[in-house]
Each structure stands twice: as structure tokens, then as C-alpha cells.
Coordinates of C-alpha atoms and ligand atoms in Angstrom, one line a residue:
X216 CA 90.3 123.0 77.6
X217 CA 90.8 125.8 80.2
X218 CA 87.9 125.3 82.5
X219 CA 87.2 121.6 82.0
X220 CA 85.8 119.8 85.0
X221 CA 84.9 116.2 85.7
X222 CA 81.3 115.3 85.3
X223 CA 81.6 113.6 88.8
X224 CA 82.4 116.9 90.5
X225 CA 85.3 118.9 91.9
X226 CA 86.8 119.0 95.4
X227 CA 85.8 122.2 97.2
X228 CA 89.5 123.2 97.7
X229 CA 93.1 122.1 97.5
X230 CA 92.8 121.1 101.1
X231 CA 90.0 118.8 100.5
X232 CA 92.0 117.2 97.8
X233 CA 94.9 116.8 100.2
X234 CA 92.6 115.3 102.9
X235 CA 90.9 113.0 100.4
X236 CA 94.1 111.7 98.9
X237 CA 95.6 111.3 102.4
X238 CA 92.4 109.5 103.4
X239 CA 93.0 107.1 100.5
X240 CA 96.6 106.7 101.2
X241 CA 96.4 106.3 105.0
X242 CA 94.7 103.0 105.7
X243 CA 95.3 99.4 106.7
X244 CA 98.6 99.7 104.7
X245 CA 99.9 102.2 107.3
X246 CA 98.5 100.8 110.5
X247 CA 98.2 97.1 110.0
X248 CA 100.6 96.2 107.2
X249 CA 103.5 98.6 107.7
X250 CA 104.2 97.6 111.3
X251 CA 104.0 93.9 110.6
X252 CA 106.1 93.9 107.5
X253 CA 108.6 96.1 109.3
X254 CA 108.6 93.5 112.1
X255 CA 109.0 90.6 109.7
X256 CA 111.9 92.3 107.8
X257 CA 114.0 93.2 110.8
X258 CA 113.1 96.9 111.4
X259 CA 115.4 99.9 110.6
X260 CA 117.0 98.9 107.4
X261 CA 113.6 98.0 105.9
X262 CA 112.2 101.4 107.0
X263 CA 115.1 103.1 105.3
X264 CA 114.5 101.4 102.0
X265 CA 110.8 102.2 102.3
X266 CA 111.5 105.9 102.8
X267 CA 113.9 105.9 99.8
X268 CA 111.2 104.2 97.6
X269 CA 108.6 106.8 98.7
X270 CA 110.9 109.7 97.9
X271 CA 112.5 108.6 94.6
X272 CA 109.8 106.5 93.1
X273 CA 106.5 107.1 94.9
X274 CA 106.2 110.8 94.9
X275 CA 107.2 111.3 91.3
X276 CA 104.7 108.7 90.1
X277 CA 102.0 110.3 92.3
X278 CA 102.7 113.6 90.5
X279 CA 102.4 111.8 87.2
X280 CA 99.0 110.4 88.2
X281 CA 97.6 113.7 89.5
X282 CA 98.8 115.4 86.3
X283 CA 97.2 112.8 84.0
X284 CA 93.9 112.9 85.9
X285 CA 93.7 116.6 86.2
X286 CA 94.6 117.4 82.7
X287 CA 92.0 115.0 81.2
X288 CA 89.3 115.4 83.9
X289 CA 88.1 111.9 83.3
X290 CA 88.4 108.4 84.8
X291 CA 91.8 106.8 84.5
X292 CA 91.1 104.8 81.4
X293 CA 89.6 107.6 79.4
X294 CA 92.2 110.0 80.8
X295 CA 95.1 107.8 79.6
X296 CA 93.5 107.4 76.2
X297 CA 92.8 111.1 75.8
X298 CA 96.3 112.1 76.7
X299 CA 97.8 109.5 74.5
X300 CA 95.8 110.7 71.6
X301 CA 96.6 114.4 72.2
X302 CA 100.3 113.4 72.3
X303 CA 100.0 111.5 69.0
X304 CA 100.3 108.1 70.7
X305 CA 98.3 104.9 70.6
X306 CA 95.1 104.7 72.7
X307 CA 96.2 101.3 73.9
X308 CA 97.8 103.2 76.9
X309 CA 94.3 103.0 78.3
X310 CA 95.0 99.4 79.1
X311 CA 97.0 100.5 82.2
X312 CA 93.8 101.9 83.5
X313 CA 91.9 98.6 82.9
X314 CA 94.6 96.7 84.7
X315 CA 94.3 99.2 87.5
X316 CA 90.5 98.6 87.7
X317 CA 91.2 94.9 88.1
X318 CA 93.8 95.6 90.8
X319 CA 91.4 97.8 92.7
X320 CA 88.8 95.1 92.7
X321 CA 91.3 92.5 93.8
X322 CA 92.7 94.7 96.6
X323 CA 89.2 95.6 97.8
X324 CA 88.3 91.9 98.2
X325 CA 91.0 91.2 100.7
X326 CA 91.1 94.7 102.2
X327 CA 87.4 94.4 103.2
X328 CA 88.1 91.1 105.0
X329 CA 90.9 92.7 107.1
X330 CA 88.6 95.7 107.7
X331 CA 86.0 93.2 108.9
X332 CA 88.5 91.9 111.4
X333 CA 88.9 95.4 112.6
X334 CA 85.2 95.9 113.0
X335 CA 85.0 92.7 115.0
X336 CA 87.8 93.9 117.3
X337 CA 86.0 97.2 118.0
X338 CA 83.1 95.1 119.2
X339 CA 85.3 92.6 121.1
X340 CA 87.2 95.4 122.8
X341 CA 84.2 97.4 123.7
X342 CA 82.3 94.4 125.1
X343 CA 85.2 93.5 127.5
X344 CA 85.7 90.1 125.8
X345 CA 89.4 90.8 125.4
X346 CA 90.0 92.1 129.0
X347 CA 93.1 90.7 130.5
X348 CA 93.7 88.0 127.8
X349 CA 97.1 86.2 127.7
X350 CA 99.0 86.0 124.4
X351 CA 97.8 82.4 124.0
X352 CA 94.2 83.4 124.6
X353 CA 94.5 86.3 122.2
X354 CA 96.0 84.0 119.5
X355 CA 93.2 81.5 120.1
X356 CA 90.6 84.2 119.8
X357 CA 92.1 85.5 116.5
X358 CA 92.2 82.0 115.1
X359 CA 88.7 81.3 116.2
X360 CA 87.6 84.4 114.3
X361 CA 89.5 83.2 111.2
X362 CA 87.9 79.8 111.4
X363 CA 84.4 81.2 111.5
X364 CA 83.2 82.0 108.0
X365 CA 79.8 83.2 109.1
X366 CA 81.1 85.9 111.4
X367 CA 83.7 86.9 108.9
X368 CA 81.0 87.2 106.2
X369 CA 78.9 89.4 108.4
X370 CA 81.7 91.9 109.0
X371 CA 82.8 91.8 105.4
X372 CA 79.3 92.5 104.3
X373 CA 78.9 95.4 106.7
X374 CA 82.1 97.0 105.6
X375 CA 81.2 96.6 101.9
X376 CA 77.9 98.3 102.6
X377 CA 79.6 101.2 104.5
X378 CA 81.8 101.8 101.5
X379 CA 79.0 101.5 99.1
X380 CA 77.0 104.1 101.0
X381 CA 79.7 106.7 100.6
X382 CA 80.6 105.9 97.0
X383 CA 77.0 105.9 95.8
X384 CA 76.5 109.4 97.2
X385 CA 79.1 110.8 94.9
X386 CA 82.2 113.0 95.0
X387 CA 80.9 116.0 96.9
X388 CA 78.1 114.5 99.0
X389 CA 79.8 111.2 99.7
X390 CA 83.6 111.2 99.4
X391 CA 84.1 114.9 100.4
X392 CA 81.7 114.8 103.3
X393 CA 83.2 111.6 104.7
X394 CA 86.7 113.1 104.4
X395 CA 85.8 116.3 106.2
X396 CA 84.5 114.4 109.2
X397 CA 86.8 111.3 109.3
X398 CA 90.3 112.7 108.6
X399 CA 90.5 115.2 111.6
X400 CA 89.2 112.4 113.8
X401 CA 91.9 110.1 112.6
X402 CA 94.7 112.5 113.3
X403 CA 93.3 113.3 116.8
X404 CA 93.1 109.6 117.7
X405 CA 96.5 108.8 116.4
X406 CA 98.1 111.6 118.4
X407 CA 96.3 110.4 121.6
X408 CA 97.7 106.9 121.0
X409 CA 101.2 108.1 120.4
X410 CA 101.0 110.1 123.6
X411 CA 100.2 106.9 125.4
X412 CA 103.0 104.9 123.7
X413 CA 105.6 107.5 124.7
X414 CA 104.7 107.0 128.3
X415 CA 105.4 103.2 128.1
X416 CA 108.8 101.8 129.2
X417 CA 109.3 100.1 125.8
X418 CA 109.3 103.4 123.9
X419 CA 113.1 103.7 123.4
X420 CA 113.3 100.1 122.3
X421 CA 110.5 100.6 119.8
X422 CA 112.2 103.7 118.5
X423 CA 115.5 101.8 118.1
X424 CA 113.9 98.9 116.4
X425 CA 112.4 101.3 113.8
X426 CA 115.3 103.7 113.3
X427 CA 118.4 101.6 113.8
X428 CA 119.6 101.3 110.2
X429 CA 121.7 98.2 109.7
X430 CA 121.9 97.6 105.9
X431 CA 123.5 94.2 106.4
X432 CA 120.2 92.8 107.6
X433 CA 118.5 93.5 104.3
X434 CA 117.5 90.9 101.7
X435 CA 116.3 91.4 98.1
X436 CA 113.0 90.0 99.2
X437 CA 112.7 92.8 101.8
X438 CA 113.5 95.3 99.0
X439 CA 110.6 94.0 96.9
X440 CA 108.3 94.2 99.9
X441 CA 109.4 97.7 100.6
X442 CA 108.9 98.8 97.0
X443 CA 105.6 97.1 96.6
X444 CA 104.5 98.6 99.9
X445 CA 105.5 102.1 98.8
X446 CA 103.0 101.8 95.9
X447 CA 100.3 100.3 98.1
X448 CA 100.6 102.8 100.9
X449 CA 100.4 105.8 98.5
X450 CA 97.5 104.2 96.6
X451 CA 99.6 104.3 93.4
X452 CA 99.7 102.2 90.3
X453 CA 95.9 101.6 89.8
X454 CA 94.4 105.0 89.0
X455 CA 93.1 106.0 92.5
X456 CA 95.2 109.1 92.6
X457 CA 94.4 109.8 88.9
X458 CA 90.7 109.7 89.6
X459 CA 91.1 111.9 92.7
X460 CA 93.4 114.2 90.6
X461 CA 90.6 114.6 88.0
X462 CA 88.5 116.2 90.8
X463 CA 91.2 118.6 91.8
X464 CA 90.7 122.3 91.5
X465 CA 92.7 123.9 88.7
X466 CA 94.5 126.5 90.8
X467 CA 96.1 124.1 93.2
X468 CA 99.8 123.4 92.6
X469 CA 100.5 119.7 92.0
X470 CA 104.0 119.5 93.3
X471 CA 103.5 120.8 96.8
X472 CA 100.2 119.1 97.1
X473 CA 101.6 115.7 96.3
X474 CA 104.5 116.4 98.7
X475 CA 102.0 117.1 101.5
X476 CA 100.1 113.9 100.8
X477 CA 103.3 111.8 100.8
X478 CA 104.6 113.4 103.9
X479 CA 101.3 112.9 105.8
X480 CA 101.1 109.2 104.7
X481 CA 104.6 108.5 105.8
X482 CA 104.1 110.4 109.1
X483 CA 101.1 108.2 109.9
X484 CA 102.9 105.0 109.1
X485 CA 105.9 106.0 111.3
X486 CA 103.6 107.2 114.1
X487 CA 101.6 103.9 113.9
X488 CA 104.9 102.0 114.2
X489 CA 106.0 104.2 117.1
X490 CA 102.6 103.6 118.7
X491 CA 102.6 99.8 118.2
X492 CA 106.2 98.7 118.8
X493 CA 106.7 100.2 122.2
X494 CA 103.5 98.5 123.4
X495 CA 104.9 95.2 121.9
X496 CA 108.3 95.6 123.6
X497 CA 106.9 96.8 126.9
X498 CA 105.0 93.5 127.1
X499 CA 107.9 91.3 126.0
X500 CA 106.2 90.2 122.8
X501 CA 107.6 89.3 119.3
X502 CA 107.6 92.1 116.7
X503 CA 107.8 89.5 113.8
X504 CA 104.4 87.9 114.5
X505 CA 103.1 88.6 111.0
X506 CA 99.6 89.7 109.9
X507 CA 98.3 88.8 113.4
X508 CA 100.6 91.4 115.0
X509 CA 98.0 94.0 115.5
X510 CA 95.2 91.6 116.4
X511 CA 97.0 89.2 118.7
X512 CA 99.6 91.3 120.4
X513 CA 97.8 94.6 120.9
X514 CA 94.8 93.2 122.7
X515 CA 97.2 91.6 125.2
X516 CA 99.0 94.9 125.6
X517 CA 95.7 96.8 126.0
X518 CA 94.6 94.3 128.5
X519 CA 97.6 95.1 130.7
X520 CA 97.6 98.8 130.6
X521 CA 95.6 101.4 132.6
X522 CA 92.5 102.5 130.6
X523 CA 93.4 99.7 128.2
X524 CA 89.9 99.0 127.2
X525 CA 89.3 102.7 126.3
X526 CA 92.5 103.0 124.3
X527 CA 91.8 99.6 122.7
X528 CA 88.4 100.7 121.4
X529 CA 89.9 104.0 120.3
X530 CA 92.7 102.3 118.4
X531 CA 90.5 99.9 116.5
X532 CA 88.0 102.7 115.7
X533 CA 90.9 104.6 114.3
X534 CA 92.0 101.7 112.1
X535 CA 88.4 101.2 110.9
X536 CA 88.0 104.8 109.9
X537 CA 91.3 104.8 108.0
X538 CA 90.3 101.6 106.2
X539 CA 87.0 103.1 105.3
X540 CA 88.3 106.2 103.6
X541 CA 90.8 104.0 101.7
X542 CA 88.4 101.4 100.5
X543 CA 86.2 104.2 99.0
X544 CA 89.1 105.1 96.8
X545 CA 89.5 101.5 95.6
X546 CA 86.1 101.6 94.0
X547 CA 85.9 105.3 92.8
X548 CA 88.0 105.0 89.6
X549 CA 85.9 102.0 88.4
X550 CA 82.7 103.7 89.3
X551 CA 83.7 106.8 87.4
X552 CA 84.7 104.7 84.4
X553 CA 81.4 102.8 84.2
X554 CA 79.5 106.0 84.5
X555 CA 81.5 107.9 81.9
X556 CA 82.1 105.2 79.4
X557 CA 78.8 103.2 79.5
X558 CA 76.5 106.0 80.8
X559 CA 75.5 104.0 83.8
X560 CA 73.9 105.7 86.7
X561 CA 76.3 106.1 89.6
X562 CA 74.1 104.0 91.8
X563 CA 73.9 101.1 89.3
X564 CA 77.7 101.2 88.8
X565 CA 78.4 101.3 92.5
X566 CA 76.0 98.6 93.4
X567 CA 77.2 96.3 90.6
X568 CA 80.9 96.7 91.6
X569 CA 80.1 96.3 95.3
X570 CA 78.4 93.0 94.5
X571 CA 81.4 91.9 92.5
X572 CA 84.0 92.7 95.2
X573 CA 81.7 91.3 97.9
X574 CA 81.6 87.9 96.1
X575 CA 85.4 87.9 95.6
X576 CA 85.8 88.8 99.2
X577 CA 84.0 85.6 100.1
X578 CA 86.8 83.7 98.4
X579 CA 89.3 85.7 100.5
X580 CA 87.6 85.1 103.8
X581 CA 87.2 81.4 102.9
X582 CA 91.0 81.2 102.6
X583 CA 91.1 80.8 106.4
X584 CA 88.4 78.1 106.6
X585 CA 86.3 76.4 104.0
X586 CA 88.5 77.2 101.1
X587 CA 91.9 76.8 102.8
X588 CA 93.0 74.1 100.3
X589 CA 92.4 76.2 97.2
X590 CA 95.9 77.5 96.4
X591 CA 97.7 79.4 93.7
X592 CA 101.4 78.9 93.6
X593 CA 101.2 77.6 97.1
X594 CA 99.3 80.7 98.4
X595 CA 95.7 80.7 99.5
X596 CA 93.4 83.1 97.7
X597 CA 93.9 85.9 100.3
X598 CA 97.7 85.8 100.1
X599 CA 97.7 85.2 96.4
X600 CA 95.6 88.4 95.7
X601 CA 97.7 90.4 98.1
X602 CA 101.0 89.2 96.5
X603 CA 99.7 89.6 92.9
X604 CA 98.4 93.2 93.5
X605 CA 101.0 94.6 95.8
X606 CA 104.1 93.0 94.4
X607 CA 103.3 92.8 90.8
X608 CA 100.3 94.7 89.5
X609 CA 100.9 98.0 91.3
X610 CA 104.6 98.3 90.6
X611 CA 103.9 97.3 87.0
X612 CA 101.1 99.8 86.7
X613 CA 103.3 102.4 88.4
X614 CA 106.2 102.1 86.0
X615 CA 104.0 102.1 82.9
X616 CA 102.4 105.3 84.2
X617 CA 105.9 106.7 84.7
X618 CA 107.1 105.7 81.3
X619 CA 104.0 107.0 79.7
X620 CA 104.2 110.4 81.4
X621 CA 108.0 110.7 81.0
X622 CA 108.6 109.4 77.5
X623 CA 105.3 109.6 75.6
X624 CA 103.4 112.6 76.8
X625 CA 104.4 115.9 75.3
X626 CA 106.6 117.7 77.8
X627 CA 104.8 121.0 77.2
X628 CA 101.5 119.4 78.6
X629 CA 103.3 118.5 81.8
X630 CA 104.8 122.0 82.1
X631 CA 101.4 123.7 81.5
X632 CA 99.6 121.6 84.0
X633 CA 102.1 121.1 86.8
X634 CA 103.7 124.5 86.7
X635 CA 106.7 123.9 89.0
X636 CA 110.2 125.3 88.9
X637 CA 112.6 124.0 86.3
X638 CA 114.6 122.2 89.0
X639 CA 111.7 120.2 90.2
X640 CA 110.6 119.5 86.7
X641 CA 114.0 118.1 85.9
X642 CA 114.1 116.0 89.0
X643 CA 110.7 114.6 88.3
X644 CA 111.7 113.9 84.7
X645 CA 114.8 112.0 85.8
X646 CA 112.8 109.9 88.2
X647 CA 109.9 108.9 85.9
X648 CA 112.1 108.5 82.8
X649 CA 115.0 106.7 84.3
X650 CA 115.1 105.9 88.1
X651 CA 111.7 104.5 88.5
X652 CA 111.6 102.3 85.4
X653 CA 115.1 100.9 86.1
X654 CA 114.7 100.4 89.9
X655 CA 111.3 98.8 89.6
X656 CA 112.3 96.5 86.7
X657 CA 115.3 95.3 88.6
X658 CA 113.4 94.5 91.7
X659 CA 110.6 92.8 89.8
X660 CA 112.9 90.7 87.7
X661 CA 115.1 89.7 90.6
X662 CA 112.1 88.3 92.4
X663 CA 110.7 86.3 89.6
Ligands
LIG279 N1 96.7 103.1 100.5 C1 95.7 102.4 101.2 C2 96.4 101.8 102.4 O1 97.5 102.1 102.7 C3 95.1 101.3 100.4 C4 94.6 101.7 99.1 C5 93.6 102.6 98.8 C6 95.2 101.5 97.8 N2 93.5 102.8 97.4 C7 94.5 102.1 96.8 C8 96.3 100.7 97.5 C9 94.9 102.1 95.5 C10 96.7 100.6 96.2 C11 96.0 101.3 95.2 O2 95.8 101.1 103.2

């Protein structure tokens, strides 16, 4: 058991694990979704609930996922089964991993469509097509893009191929190499953009909007959104972090590593908000504009600022890079599963999955045009898959993982693998055994 490693490979160091896990966590969730749901849910109070969810529920569940993955050194499904067996429990716990695979495939299908919008905007920004647009024109251009399935399909296809190219190359030659290059670039770009936002007149208004905590503005619905998002943004509840954990070097401490990843992810979301809202307010635009917030408001803002075209391209490249390193992690657990369980070649598994998510993605991009009248519970395919995964499957997967790790796995296994102080172990135990299951169940039930 001592020197077990995953057959997929092992990260070169603890830092690579931190960068890779942060690369997975930081994505469209932080830069596209977090600002727009914060805008829709009124700002500060929502941010506060989100931070509480990250600290009390997200980080402990992330520790549980890393622990399970690293102890078993296998893909999420086999890892759950092995650990259940070792603890004298039913192998049926592996079903959480299967549900996670499905969630990953669903998320990828709409994620790739939004990433495709981002790629389109890199091109539109760089070509000067968006120079000096008014908000009406920017809205019209966004809607024009949504109405054009062929263009959407082109970008969605390109993005899927970009992700496939990395996943197919494997953990060390693909994921690790991509991480080493892209993560530092991402931090650099974000800091440059924040510097710009600080210099705009709307900065203090943007700051107030995000950190003015007025709990009376909060609805149960907003709490569900905040909770679901805390799973989404940390890549929890579907096995991504378990798979990445299975490639983690033995020496690295799980507690401090997870804390680092959570802190970096939160920091990027807050910085993204602080970069976006001042630009919105400086230009007198509406923070509650929804999913189009980034794509409609920002081009207008960039059009009005000095060096706007340069910063605009920079910004969308940044978002594209973040989306890329995240999307990789949506496929990795399933690829590892297919390779380990069915002895498929990595290339066969990756290509097969890529084709599957690509096809499902077509239904998502069709939601805005040729398939707009196909609905599930009143939502188009795109919205339905987003809702189903973020608000139901991830929280459900997350609490099942928490309950499994807290109540069913032998405590000694956790102590051996995680090796933290008794105080941290006790806090972790309270969260996964009690706080997370109760809090998540209440929120899920209240919203049914
Ligand atoms: N966390 C990523 C984001 O914020 C998206 C993501 C990657 C994800 N892997 C995941 C979400 C696994 C849920 C589960 O954009």
C-alpha cells in the first residue's frame, strides 16, 4: 500500500497539484458565472453566503475527495469501491462516481458552448469588430452569435479539440505541461486587468456592490445558487478533485494544499468581480444583466476605454485559458475510468468521450436557435443541464462523498492519509458528518 501510484502518472510536485487543481477550479465559473450570479442576486449578501459555503462545506468536501483519490490511487469509481471494501462497506458507493461521470459529461457540453463564445469574442475583439459599440449594438451582436448555429458549432468544435489534445497526451505530458504554462499566464493577466479596474472611477461603487453585506436582500433561491456555485467553482461533487488527488505525491499535506486551492479559487472569483463591476458601473450599465453580462457589457466598456482593444483581447484570452484548464478536468476522471476498468487505450477513451460531449454540446448550442422549443420543465437544454448539474447533481454528489468519508470510511484511514492536527481533523469530521449533510439537504429540499 505504501508506495502505490496511479497508472496514469503522478504530479511532479505538490505545487503542480496545487496549480492543476486550481486550474480546474478557476474557470468560467469564476470569471463568467460568479459575477453574473452575484449581479442577479443583489451583490454583497450573496457573496457572503458564497464565502460561508466555501469555508464550511466546500473545503472539507475537497479534503474528502483528495483523501479518497490519493489513498486508492485510482479513478473515482474504483477509488470509492476500493475504499468501501477496505472499510467493510458495500461496493455500491462506486455509484457516486458513476453519477459524477455523467455530471462531468453534462457540464462539459454546455461549458464548451460558453467557451466557444469566449473564443469568438477573442477574434471579434482582435479584429476591431467591437470597437466603439453601443450597448444596443453589443446586445445585438451577442444575440446574432447565439442565433447562428454554424458559427457556434465551429467554436464548440475547436474548443472540444483543444481539450482533447491535452487530455489525450496524459497526466504528465498533457495536463501537467498545460498547467505549467497556462496558470502563471492567467495570474499575470488577471492582475493586469485588476490594475486597470482600480484606475476607473467606478471602482469604489464596484467594491461596495460586492462587499456591502445586507442579509435582508437574501432569498432561499439565492442561497441555493450560492451553494450550488460553491461546488461548481471548486470542481467538487463529480470526482474531478478525486482524480487529481490520485495523482498527488505522497508527501504533500492534504489540509494545507486544499486550503491553498480554495483560497486561490476564491481570490480569482473576487478579483474577477472587482475587475468587472467597476467597468460596468463606470459606464452606467446594469450589473443584473444575466449570462450576457460579460459578453454584452464588457465590449461596450472596453470600447470606451483607452487601450480598450488591447485589454479586451487580453481579457477574453484570459477567460479562454481558464476555461481550457477547467474543461480538461471535466473529462479526466472518465478517461481514467475507461482506461482502468475496461483497459482501453487513453487515446480511444479520450476520443470516444470527446465525440459524446461534442454531440451533446450541439443540443446545448441549439438551445439558442434551431432547438429553442425543446424544453425540460420550462428550461431549454442548455439551462436544464446547467440547473441539473450545478443545483442538483453536484450538491448531491458532494454530500454523498461527505457522508461516505465521514460515516463509513474507517477513521484510521483518514488519519493515516491526511495527517493533520487533531483540531483540524475534528473540524473536518464535524463538517462532513453533520454540517455539510444537513445544510445541503435543507437547501436542496427547500428548493424542490
Ligand atoms: N470549476 C470550474 C469552473 O469554475 C468548472 C469545473 C471543472 C467543474 N471541473 C469541474 C465544475 C468539476 C464541477 C465539477 O469553471
